[in-house]
């Protein structure tokens, strides 16, 4: 908890509560500098890759490395643990291993991925997607933040060349196994430590409703084509469609021009949908889209639907998970750790298609995440560090 306390005042959001830390903004750059200093102080060799991800190597970089890490950015008004806990735990796991005199026989690295949450540019796991080629550099660099700054422009200001971004085969080939520690983001874990076995299929869609902008006082109700009406219907449509374990959420609605006494000319609505597999996720989105189109037609408006990102169901490497489980079971402090699915996306989920990947979870007693009240007990966080150190020692010996 000491290292988390070191960054507790960085990126506090006075309006939303919690933290707002986004890829390549001033706050995230300050956190990257903090990580570089902490890793360097521990004798690690910190090197950015061409996509903006930070790598801290214990010993010489090389192939078949054991890699751990997470991210430092947050959703708008997010909690203190989502992302930073994995980074802090990785640094402290190195401390534990060094204190007992362990020397890895395989290369070992901590990685910090950029823009995992998609809170600034709208696409989650942007650093790992670029690394693996899951998004093209042209697509990534054209993404814009709410102020109209593109990801390419932000990366350039941070010292990275957008023309060199893209799939990094050398960095990808260096990863022998990847293990990400993360706070569990629901109520699925009743003991301090668990292992993830899968990630739900999930994606983000933008619904753009267009109508006719006009005066709120001078325009009769029967003369209006108000896109806010059909836009608002996406919210109950999402709730109706999310059955049998599926999840559908409208987290953001932006009217244009956004005046109190103005009928909007257009409204953007962002939908997050998740379910156990691709078929069910697509069914949920199709039902919501049908409701959106019907509502738009009734108001004399139009709607355009854009899929901004999508990830199929991820199953983590069973052999690696079994190996980690056995190593933790041999430590009497843990015994047999449970496995559970997660509805949250992670960089580990992007890497899973390319390298053996696993996730360790730390218990979340409230089940709250992506909100200021996100929490984990200090003893559980300490158990997470021990579990990660045990895992790294087992894999890198």
PDB file of N, CA and C in Angstrom, residues 308-384:
ATOM      1  N   UNK A 308     -17.050   0.556 -32.331  1.00  0.00           N
ATOM      2  CA  UNK A 308     -15.762   1.195 -32.066  1.00  0.00           C
ATOM      3  C   UNK A 308     -14.697   0.207 -31.612  1.00  0.00           C
ATOM      4  N   UNK A 309     -15.102  -0.852 -30.944  1.00  0.00           N
ATOM      5  CA  UNK A 309     -14.138  -1.896 -30.571  1.00  0.00           C
ATOM      6  C   UNK A 309     -14.906  -3.160 -30.238  1.00  0.00           C
ATOM      7  N   UNK A 310     -14.215  -4.300 -30.389  1.00  0.00           N
ATOM      8  CA  UNK A 310     -14.858  -5.567 -30.052  1.00  0.00           C
ATOM      9  C   UNK A 310     -13.786  -6.601 -29.717  1.00  0.00           C
ATOM     10  N   UNK A 311     -14.108  -7.443 -28.739  1.00  0.00           N
ATOM     11  CA  UNK A 311     -13.229  -8.550 -28.387  1.00  0.00           C
ATOM     12  C   UNK A 311     -14.041  -9.808 -28.145  1.00  0.00           C
ATOM     13  N   UNK A 312     -13.667 -10.887 -28.809  1.00  0.00           N
ATOM     14  CA  UNK A 312     -14.357 -12.158 -28.611  1.00  0.00           C
ATOM     15  C   UNK A 312     -14.049 -12.720 -27.227  1.00  0.00           C
ATOM     16  N   UNK A 313     -14.779 -13.757 -26.846  1.00  0.00           N
ATOM     17  CA  UNK A 313     -14.528 -14.425 -25.575  1.00  0.00           C
ATOM     18  C   UNK A 313     -13.068 -14.870 -25.497  1.00  0.00           C
ATOM     19  N   UNK A 314     -12.438 -14.601 -24.376  1.00  0.00           N
ATOM     20  CA  UNK A 314     -11.033 -14.988 -24.161  1.00  0.00           C
ATOM     21  C   UNK A 314     -10.984 -16.119 -23.136  1.00  0.00           C
ATOM     22  N   UNK A 315     -10.251 -17.163 -23.478  1.00  0.00           N
ATOM     23  CA  UNK A 315      -9.976 -18.232 -22.519  1.00  0.00           C
ATOM     24  C   UNK A 315      -8.484 -18.223 -22.240  1.00  0.00           C
ATOM     25  N   UNK A 316      -8.119 -18.034 -20.973  1.00  0.00           N
ATOM     26  CA  UNK A 316      -6.708 -17.982 -20.622  1.00  0.00           C
ATOM     27  C   UNK A 316      -6.087 -19.368 -20.696  1.00  0.00           C
ATOM     28  N   UNK A 317      -4.771 -19.391 -20.840  1.00  0.00           N
ATOM     29  CA  UNK A 317      -4.028 -20.632 -21.052  1.00  0.00           C
ATOM     30  C   UNK A 317      -4.205 -21.585 -19.864  1.00  0.00           C
ATOM     31  N   UNK A 318      -4.835 -22.727 -20.123  1.00  0.00           N
ATOM     32  CA  UNK A 318      -5.158 -23.653 -19.033  1.00  0.00           C
ATOM     33  C   UNK A 318      -3.905 -24.275 -18.424  1.00  0.00           C
ATOM     34  N   UNK A 319      -2.916 -24.564 -19.262  1.00  0.00           N
ATOM     35  CA  UNK A 319      -1.689 -25.172 -18.746  1.00  0.00           C
ATOM     36  C   UNK A 319      -0.951 -24.212 -17.823  1.00  0.00           C
ATOM     37  N   UNK A 320      -0.874 -22.938 -18.238  1.00  0.00           N
ATOM     38  CA  UNK A 320      -0.210 -21.940 -17.399  1.00  0.00           C
ATOM     39  C   UNK A 320      -0.988 -21.733 -16.102  1.00  0.00           C
ATOM     40  N   UNK A 321      -2.304 -21.651 -16.194  1.00  0.00           N
ATOM     41  CA  UNK A 321      -3.125 -21.479 -14.996  1.00  0.00           C
ATOM     42  C   UNK A 321      -2.954 -22.644 -14.038  1.00  0.00           C
ATOM     43  N   UNK A 322      -2.909 -23.852 -14.585  1.00  0.00           N
ATOM     44  CA  UNK A 322      -2.727 -25.041 -13.747  1.00  0.00           C
ATOM     45  C   UNK A 322      -1.356 -25.011 -13.072  1.00  0.00           C
ATOM     46  N   UNK A 323      -0.353 -24.575 -13.803  1.00  0.00           N
ATOM     47  CA  UNK A 323       1.000 -24.492 -13.260  1.00  0.00           C
ATOM     48  C   UNK A 323       1.057 -23.475 -12.118  1.00  0.00           C
ATOM     49  N   UNK A 324       0.430 -22.314 -12.323  1.00  0.00           N
ATOM     50  CA  UNK A 324       0.405 -21.288 -11.282  1.00  0.00           C
ATOM     51  C   UNK A 324      -0.386 -21.768 -10.076  1.00  0.00           C
ATOM     52  N   UNK A 325      -1.514 -22.410 -10.335  1.00  0.00           N
ATOM     53  CA  UNK A 325      -2.346 -22.916  -9.245  1.00  0.00           C
ATOM     54  C   UNK A 325      -1.578 -23.907  -8.378  1.00  0.00           C
ATOM     55  N   UNK A 326      -0.816 -24.787  -9.021  1.00  0.00           N
ATOM     56  CA  UNK A 326      -0.030 -25.762  -8.274  1.00  0.00           C
ATOM     57  C   UNK A 326       1.053 -25.082  -7.448  1.00  0.00           C
ATOM     58  N   UNK A 327       1.688 -24.052  -8.025  1.00  0.00           N
ATOM     59  CA  UNK A 327       2.728 -23.330  -7.297  1.00  0.00           C
ATOM     60  C   UNK A 327       2.146 -22.614  -6.082  1.00  0.00           C
ATOM     61  N   UNK A 328       0.958 -22.039  -6.235  1.00  0.00           N
ATOM     62  CA  UNK A 328       0.329 -21.349  -5.117  1.00  0.00           C
ATOM     63  C   UNK A 328      -0.177 -22.339  -4.071  1.00  0.00           C
ATOM     64  N   UNK A 329      -0.679 -23.491  -4.531  1.00  0.00           N
ATOM     65  CA  UNK A 329      -1.170 -24.501  -3.595  1.00  0.00           C
ATOM     66  C   UNK A 329      -0.044 -25.045  -2.729  1.00  0.00           C
ATOM     67  N   UNK A 330       1.169 -25.061  -3.292  1.00  0.00           N
ATOM     68  CA  UNK A 330       2.323 -25.548  -2.530  1.00  0.00           C
ATOM     69  C   UNK A 330       2.714 -24.577  -1.427  1.00  0.00           C
ATOM     70  N   UNK A 331       2.253 -23.335  -1.550  1.00  0.00           N
ATOM     71  CA  UNK A 331       2.475 -22.339  -0.515  1.00  0.00           C
ATOM     72  C   UNK A 331       1.295 -22.428   0.453  1.00  0.00           C
ATOM     73  N   UNK A 332       1.552 -22.844   1.676  1.00  0.00           N
ATOM     74  CA  UNK A 332       0.466 -23.111   2.628  1.00  0.00           C
ATOM     75  C   UNK A 332      -0.373 -21.886   2.934  1.00  0.00           C
ATOM     76  N   UNK A 333       0.112 -20.690   2.592  1.00  0.00           N
ATOM     77  CA  UNK A 333      -0.677 -19.487   2.837  1.00  0.00           C
ATOM     78  C   UNK A 333      -1.867 -19.386   1.895  1.00  0.00           C
ATOM     79  N   UNK A 334      -1.824 -20.102   0.766  1.00  0.00           N
ATOM     80  CA  UNK A 334      -2.868 -19.973  -0.232  1.00  0.00           C
ATOM     81  C   UNK A 334      -3.753 -21.209  -0.352  1.00  0.00           C
ATOM     82  N   UNK A 335      -3.152 -22.385  -0.379  1.00  0.00           N
ATOM     83  CA  UNK A 335      -3.940 -23.573  -0.660  1.00  0.00           C
ATOM     84  C   UNK A 335      -4.432 -23.540  -2.091  1.00  0.00           C
ATOM     85  N   UNK A 336      -5.582 -24.165  -2.347  1.00  0.00           N
ATOM     86  CA  UNK A 336      -6.136 -24.205  -3.697  1.00  0.00           C
ATOM     87  C   UNK A 336      -6.874 -22.911  -3.994  1.00  0.00           C
ATOM     88  N   UNK A 337      -6.429 -22.157  -5.013  1.00  0.00           N
ATOM     89  CA  UNK A 337      -7.085 -20.890  -5.351  1.00  0.00           C
ATOM     90  C   UNK A 337      -8.199 -21.141  -6.353  1.00  0.00           C
ATOM     91  N   UNK A 338      -9.318 -20.425  -6.231  1.00  0.00           N
ATOM     92  CA  UNK A 338     -10.431 -20.629  -7.154  1.00  0.00           C
ATOM     93  C   UNK A 338     -10.184 -19.969  -8.503  1.00  0.00           C
ATOM     94  N   UNK A 339     -10.876 -20.473  -9.523  1.00  0.00           N
ATOM     95  CA  UNK A 339     -10.864 -19.858 -10.853  1.00  0.00           C
ATOM     96  C   UNK A 339     -12.239 -19.277 -11.123  1.00  0.00           C
ATOM     97  N   UNK A 340     -12.287 -18.162 -11.842  1.00  0.00           N
ATOM     98  CA  UNK A 340     -13.561 -17.510 -12.122  1.00  0.00           C
ATOM     99  C   UNK A 340     -13.477 -16.720 -13.416  1.00  0.00           C
ATOM    100  N   UNK A 341     -14.608 -16.565 -14.114  1.00  0.00           N
ATOM    101  CA  UNK A 341     -14.631 -15.705 -15.297  1.00  0.00           C
ATOM    102  C   UNK A 341     -14.731 -14.249 -14.876  1.00  0.00           C
ATOM    103  N   UNK A 342     -14.462 -13.356 -15.805  1.00  0.00           N
ATOM    104  CA  UNK A 342     -14.594 -11.936 -15.521  1.00  0.00           C
ATOM    105  C   UNK A 342     -15.299 -11.243 -16.669  1.00  0.00           C
ATOM    106  N   UNK A 343     -16.076 -10.240 -16.331  1.00  0.00           N
ATOM    107  CA  UNK A 343     -16.742  -9.435 -17.346  1.00  0.00           C
ATOM    108  C   UNK A 343     -15.937  -8.226 -17.752  1.00  0.00           C
ATOM    109  N   UNK A 344     -14.773  -8.029 -17.152  1.00  0.00           N
ATOM    110  CA  UNK A 344     -13.934  -6.859 -17.434  1.00  0.00           C
ATOM    111  C   UNK A 344     -12.854  -7.211 -18.454  1.00  0.00           C
ATOM    112  N   UNK A 345     -12.574  -6.281 -19.346  1.00  0.00           N
ATOM    113  CA  UNK A 345     -11.493  -6.480 -20.315  1.00  0.00           C
ATOM    114  C   UNK A 345     -10.154  -6.102 -19.723  1.00  0.00           C
ATOM    115  N   UNK A 346      -9.086  -6.681 -20.267  1.00  0.00           N
ATOM    116  CA  UNK A 346      -7.735  -6.437 -19.755  1.00  0.00           C
ATOM    117  C   UNK A 346      -6.730  -6.581 -20.892  1.00  0.00           C
ATOM    118  N   UNK A 347      -5.553  -5.979 -20.720  1.00  0.00           N
ATOM    119  CA  UNK A 347      -4.471  -6.188 -21.680  1.00  0.00           C
ATOM    120  C   UNK A 347      -4.124  -7.666 -21.794  1.00  0.00           C
ATOM    121  N   UNK A 348      -4.226  -8.394 -20.680  1.00  0.00           N
ATOM    122  CA  UNK A 348      -3.960  -9.835 -20.724  1.00  0.00           C
ATOM    123  C   UNK A 348      -4.877 -10.533 -21.718  1.00  0.00           C
ATOM    124  N   UNK A 349      -6.100 -10.025 -21.860  1.00  0.00           N
ATOM    125  CA  UNK A 349      -7.028 -10.615 -22.810  1.00  0.00           C
ATOM    126  C   UNK A 349      -6.604 -10.402 -24.249  1.00  0.00           C
ATOM    127  N   UNK A 350      -5.958  -9.283 -24.534  1.00  0.00           N
ATOM    128  CA  UNK A 350      -5.447  -9.024 -25.887  1.00  0.00           C
ATOM    129  C   UNK A 350      -4.236  -9.914 -26.165  1.00  0.00           C
ATOM    130  N   UNK A 351      -3.346 -10.042 -25.187  1.00  0.00           N
ATOM    131  CA  UNK A 351      -2.135 -10.847 -25.366  1.00  0.00           C
ATOM    132  C   UNK A 351      -2.438 -12.339 -25.457  1.00  0.00           C
ATOM    133  N   UNK A 352      -3.581 -12.760 -24.903  1.00  0.00           N
ATOM    134  CA  UNK A 352      -3.879 -14.194 -24.800  1.00  0.00           C
ATOM    135  C   UNK A 352      -3.931 -14.893 -26.152  1.00  0.00           C
ATOM    136  N   UNK A 353      -4.213 -14.166 -27.213  1.00  0.00           N
ATOM    137  CA  UNK A 353      -4.256 -14.767 -28.544  1.00  0.00           C
ATOM    138  C   UNK A 353      -2.864 -15.026 -29.108  1.00  0.00           C
ATOM    139  N   UNK A 354      -1.838 -14.543 -28.422  1.00  0.00           N
ATOM    140  CA  UNK A 354      -0.489 -14.600 -28.983  1.00  0.00           C
ATOM    141  C   UNK A 354       0.522 -15.306 -28.091  1.00  0.00           C
ATOM    142  N   UNK A 355       0.348 -15.235 -26.775  1.00  0.00           N
ATOM    143  CA  UNK A 355       1.291 -15.843 -25.836  1.00  0.00           C
ATOM    144  C   UNK A 355       0.510 -16.487 -24.698  1.00  0.00           C
ATOM    145  N   UNK A 356       1.092 -17.477 -24.012  1.00  0.00           N
ATOM    146  CA  UNK A 356       0.433 -18.043 -22.828  1.00  0.00           C
ATOM    147  C   UNK A 356       0.241 -16.956 -21.775  1.00  0.00           C
ATOM    148  N   UNK A 357      -0.997 -16.792 -21.340  1.00  0.00           N
ATOM    149  CA  UNK A 357      -1.358 -15.665 -20.488  1.00  0.00           C
ATOM    150  C   UNK A 357      -2.240 -16.128 -19.332  1.00  0.00           C
ATOM    151  N   UNK A 358      -2.034 -15.492 -18.172  1.00  0.00           N
ATOM    152  CA  UNK A 358      -2.850 -15.798 -16.991  1.00  0.00           C
ATOM    153  C   UNK A 358      -3.117 -14.508 -16.234  1.00  0.00           C
ATOM    154  N   UNK A 359      -4.123 -14.555 -15.356  1.00  0.00           N
ATOM    155  CA  UNK A 359      -4.444 -13.407 -14.516  1.00  0.00           C
ATOM    156  C   UNK A 359      -4.648 -13.839 -13.080  1.00  0.00           C
ATOM    157  N   UNK A 360      -4.049 -13.100 -12.165  1.00  0.00           N
ATOM    158  CA  UNK A 360      -4.295 -13.248 -10.732  1.00  0.00           C
ATOM    159  C   UNK A 360      -5.235 -12.140 -10.286  1.00  0.00           C
ATOM    160  N   UNK A 361      -6.225 -12.485  -9.479  1.00  0.00           N
ATOM    161  CA  UNK A 361      -7.153 -11.501  -8.947  1.00  0.00           C
ATOM    162  C   UNK A 361      -6.952 -11.335  -7.447  1.00  0.00           C
ATOM    163  N   UNK A 362      -7.094 -10.084  -6.986  1.00  0.00           N
ATOM    164  CA  UNK A 362      -7.134  -9.757  -5.565  1.00  0.00           C
ATOM    165  C   UNK A 362      -8.581  -9.431  -5.215  1.00  0.00           C
ATOM    166  N   UNK A 363      -9.052  -9.957  -4.111  1.00  0.00           N
ATOM    167  CA  UNK A 363     -10.449  -9.813  -3.712  1.00  0.00           C
ATOM    168  C   UNK A 363     -10.890  -8.349  -3.624  1.00  0.00           C
ATOM    169  N   UNK A 364     -12.099  -8.118  -4.096  1.00  0.00           N
ATOM    170  CA  UNK A 364     -12.760  -6.820  -3.988  1.00  0.00           C
ATOM    171  C   UNK A 364     -13.970  -7.012  -3.072  1.00  0.00           C
ATOM    172  N   UNK A 365     -13.897  -6.582  -1.809  1.00  0.00           N
ATOM    173  CA  UNK A 365     -14.961  -6.925  -0.859  1.00  0.00           C
ATOM    174  C   UNK A 365     -16.304  -6.274  -1.156  1.00  0.00           C
ATOM    175  N   UNK A 366     -16.297  -5.130  -1.831  1.00  0.00           N
ATOM    176  CA  UNK A 366     -17.557  -4.442  -2.126  1.00  0.00           C
ATOM    177  C   UNK A 366     -18.097  -4.787  -3.503  1.00  0.00           C
ATOM    178  N   UNK A 367     -17.230  -5.278  -4.393  1.00  0.00           N
ATOM    179  CA  UNK A 367     -17.644  -5.521  -5.762  1.00  0.00           C
ATOM    180  C   UNK A 367     -17.719  -4.260  -6.599  1.00  0.00           C
ATOM    181  N   UNK A 368     -17.326  -3.113  -6.051  1.00  0.00           N
ATOM    182  CA  UNK A 368     -17.378  -1.845  -6.780  1.00  0.00           C
ATOM    183  C   UNK A 368     -16.066  -1.611  -7.517  1.00  0.00           C
ATOM    184  N   UNK A 369     -16.159  -1.238  -8.793  1.00  0.00           N
ATOM    185  CA  UNK A 369     -14.984  -0.896  -9.581  1.00  0.00           C
ATOM    186  C   UNK A 369     -15.387   0.162 -10.609  1.00  0.00           C
ATOM    187  N   UNK A 370     -14.384   0.789 -11.219  1.00  0.00           N
ATOM    188  CA  UNK A 370     -14.632   1.906 -12.143  1.00  0.00           C
ATOM    189  C   UNK A 370     -15.430   3.011 -11.448  1.00  0.00           C
ATOM    190  N   UNK A 371     -15.179   3.195 -10.174  1.00  0.00           N
ATOM    191  CA  UNK A 371     -15.870   4.205  -9.370  1.00  0.00           C
ATOM    192  C   UNK A 371     -14.987   4.559  -8.178  1.00  0.00           C
ATOM    193  N   UNK A 372     -15.195   5.743  -7.595  1.00  0.00           N
ATOM    194  CA  UNK A 372     -14.333   6.175  -6.490  1.00  0.00           C
ATOM    195  C   UNK A 372     -14.304   5.216  -5.309  1.00  0.00           C
ATOM    196  N   UNK A 373     -15.378   4.455  -5.074  1.00  0.00           N
ATOM    197  CA  UNK A 373     -15.437   3.571  -3.907  1.00  0.00           C
ATOM    198  C   UNK A 373     -14.778   2.211  -4.128  1.00  0.00           C
ATOM    199  N   UNK A 374     -14.112   2.030  -5.241  1.00  0.00           N
ATOM    200  CA  UNK A 374     -13.355   0.789  -5.474  1.00  0.00           C
ATOM    201  C   UNK A 374     -12.380   0.564  -4.311  1.00  0.00           C
ATOM    202  N   UNK A 375     -12.266  -0.692  -3.859  1.00  0.00           N
ATOM    203  CA  UNK A 375     -11.511  -0.924  -2.622  1.00  0.00           C
ATOM    204  C   UNK A 375     -10.960  -2.338  -2.580  1.00  0.00           C
ATOM    205  N   UNK A 376      -9.823  -2.475  -1.930  1.00  0.00           N
ATOM    206  CA  UNK A 376      -9.260  -3.783  -1.583  1.00  0.00           C
ATOM    207  C   UNK A 376      -8.555  -3.641  -0.245  1.00  0.00           C
ATOM    208  N   UNK A 377      -8.685  -4.655   0.593  1.00  0.00           N
ATOM    209  CA  UNK A 377      -8.059  -4.630   1.910  1.00  0.00           C
ATOM    210  C   UNK A 377      -6.537  -4.707   1.785  1.00  0.00           C
ATOM    211  N   UNK A 378      -5.845  -4.041   2.712  1.00  0.00           N
ATOM    212  CA  UNK A 378      -4.385  -4.046   2.695  1.00  0.00           C
ATOM    213  C   UNK A 378      -3.829  -5.462   2.797  1.00  0.00           C
ATOM    214  N   UNK A 379      -4.427  -6.306   3.637  1.00  0.00           N
ATOM    215  CA  UNK A 379      -3.949  -7.681   3.779  1.00  0.00           C
ATOM    216  C   UNK A 379      -4.131  -8.470   2.496  1.00  0.00           C
ATOM    217  N   UNK A 380      -5.220  -8.228   1.773  1.00  0.00           N
ATOM    218  CA  UNK A 380      -5.437  -8.917   0.502  1.00  0.00           C
ATOM    219  C   UNK A 380      -4.443  -8.439  -0.552  1.00  0.00           C
ATOM    220  N   UNK A 381      -4.153  -7.130  -0.552  1.00  0.00           N
ATOM    221  CA  UNK A 381      -3.153  -6.605  -1.495  1.00  0.00           C
ATOM    222  C   UNK A 381      -1.781  -7.220  -1.218  1.00  0.00           C
ATOM    223  N   UNK A 382      -1.452  -7.352   0.071  1.00  0.00           N
ATOM    224  CA  UNK A 382      -0.181  -7.978   0.449  1.00  0.00           C
ATOM    225  C   UNK A 382      -0.148  -9.435  -0.002  1.00  0.00           C
ATOM    226  N   UNK A 383      -1.282 -10.131   0.149  1.00  0.00           N
ATOM    227  CA  UNK A 383      -1.362 -11.513  -0.321  1.00  0.00           C
ATOM    228  C   UNK A 383      -1.177 -11.580  -1.826  1.00  0.00           C
ATOM    229  N   UNK A 384      -1.684 -10.565  -2.536  1.00  0.00           N
ATOM    230  CA  UNK A 384      -1.496 -10.519  -3.980  1.00  0.00           C
ATOM    231  C   UNK A 384      -0.039 -10.387  -4.369  1.00  0.00           C
TER     232      UNK A 384
END
